[in-house]
Short mmCIF file of C-alpha atoms in Angstrom, two decimals:
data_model
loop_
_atom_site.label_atom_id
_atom_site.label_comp_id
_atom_site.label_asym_id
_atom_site.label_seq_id
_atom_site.Cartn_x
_atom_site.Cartn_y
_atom_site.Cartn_z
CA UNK J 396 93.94 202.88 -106.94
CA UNK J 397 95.76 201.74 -110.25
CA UNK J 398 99.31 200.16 -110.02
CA UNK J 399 101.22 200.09 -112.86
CA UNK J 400 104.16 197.31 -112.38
CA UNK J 401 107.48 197.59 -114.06
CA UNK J 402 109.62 195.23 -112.64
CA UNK J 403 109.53 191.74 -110.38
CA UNK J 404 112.15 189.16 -108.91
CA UNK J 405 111.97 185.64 -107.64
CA UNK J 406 113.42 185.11 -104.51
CA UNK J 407 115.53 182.18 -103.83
CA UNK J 408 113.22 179.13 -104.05
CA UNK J 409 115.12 177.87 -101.65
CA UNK J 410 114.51 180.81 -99.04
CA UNK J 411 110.78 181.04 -100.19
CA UNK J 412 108.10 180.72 -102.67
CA UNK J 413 107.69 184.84 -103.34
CA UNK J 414 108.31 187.46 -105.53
CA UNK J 415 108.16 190.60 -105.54
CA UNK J 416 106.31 192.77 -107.79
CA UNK J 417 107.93 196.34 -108.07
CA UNK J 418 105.49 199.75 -109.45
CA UNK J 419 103.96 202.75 -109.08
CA UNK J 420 100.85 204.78 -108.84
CA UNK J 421 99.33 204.77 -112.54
CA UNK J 422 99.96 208.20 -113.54
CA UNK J 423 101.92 208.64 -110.50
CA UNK J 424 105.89 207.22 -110.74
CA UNK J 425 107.31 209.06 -107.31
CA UNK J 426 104.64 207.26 -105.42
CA UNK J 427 106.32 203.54 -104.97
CA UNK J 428 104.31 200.14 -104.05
CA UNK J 429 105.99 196.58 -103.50
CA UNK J 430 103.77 193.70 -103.47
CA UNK J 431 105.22 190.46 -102.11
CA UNK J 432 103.00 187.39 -103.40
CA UNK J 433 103.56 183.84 -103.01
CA UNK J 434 103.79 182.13 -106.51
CA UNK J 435 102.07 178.76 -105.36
CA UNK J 436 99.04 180.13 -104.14
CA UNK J 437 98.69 183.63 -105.47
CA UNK J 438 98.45 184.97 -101.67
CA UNK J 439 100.20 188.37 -101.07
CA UNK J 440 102.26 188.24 -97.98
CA UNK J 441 103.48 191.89 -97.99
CA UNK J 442 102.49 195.17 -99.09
CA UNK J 443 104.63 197.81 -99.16
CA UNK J 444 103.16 201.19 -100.01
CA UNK J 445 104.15 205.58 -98.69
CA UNK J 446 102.73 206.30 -95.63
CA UNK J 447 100.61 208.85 -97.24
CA UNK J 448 98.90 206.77 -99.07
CA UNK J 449 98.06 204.44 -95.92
CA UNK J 450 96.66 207.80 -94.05
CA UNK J 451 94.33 208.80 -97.26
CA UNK J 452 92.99 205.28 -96.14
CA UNK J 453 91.70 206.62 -92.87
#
């Protein structure tokens, strides 16, 4: 699938080395996906993404 981000933040580089990057479904903007990556090593340490799209998955 296609993600189309629109927004990010850094967190506190005291509290971590992560952002977040904020988006949506290309051609999809009620379907919602978070991505948490750490900006040292490129490593995503979250993914946050509907349920639905988790059980097409399956």
């Amino acid at each position: 699938m296609e993600v189309e981000f629109t927004d990010y933040k850094f967190l506190p580089a005291d509290l971590s080395h992560n952002m977040s990057l904020n988006g949506h479904v290309k051609n999809n903007k009620d379907t919602e996906i978070t991505i948490l990556v750490n900006y040292d090593t490129f490593e995503v340490q979250n993914v946050i993404v509907p349920k639905e799209i988790l059980d097409q998955k399956k």
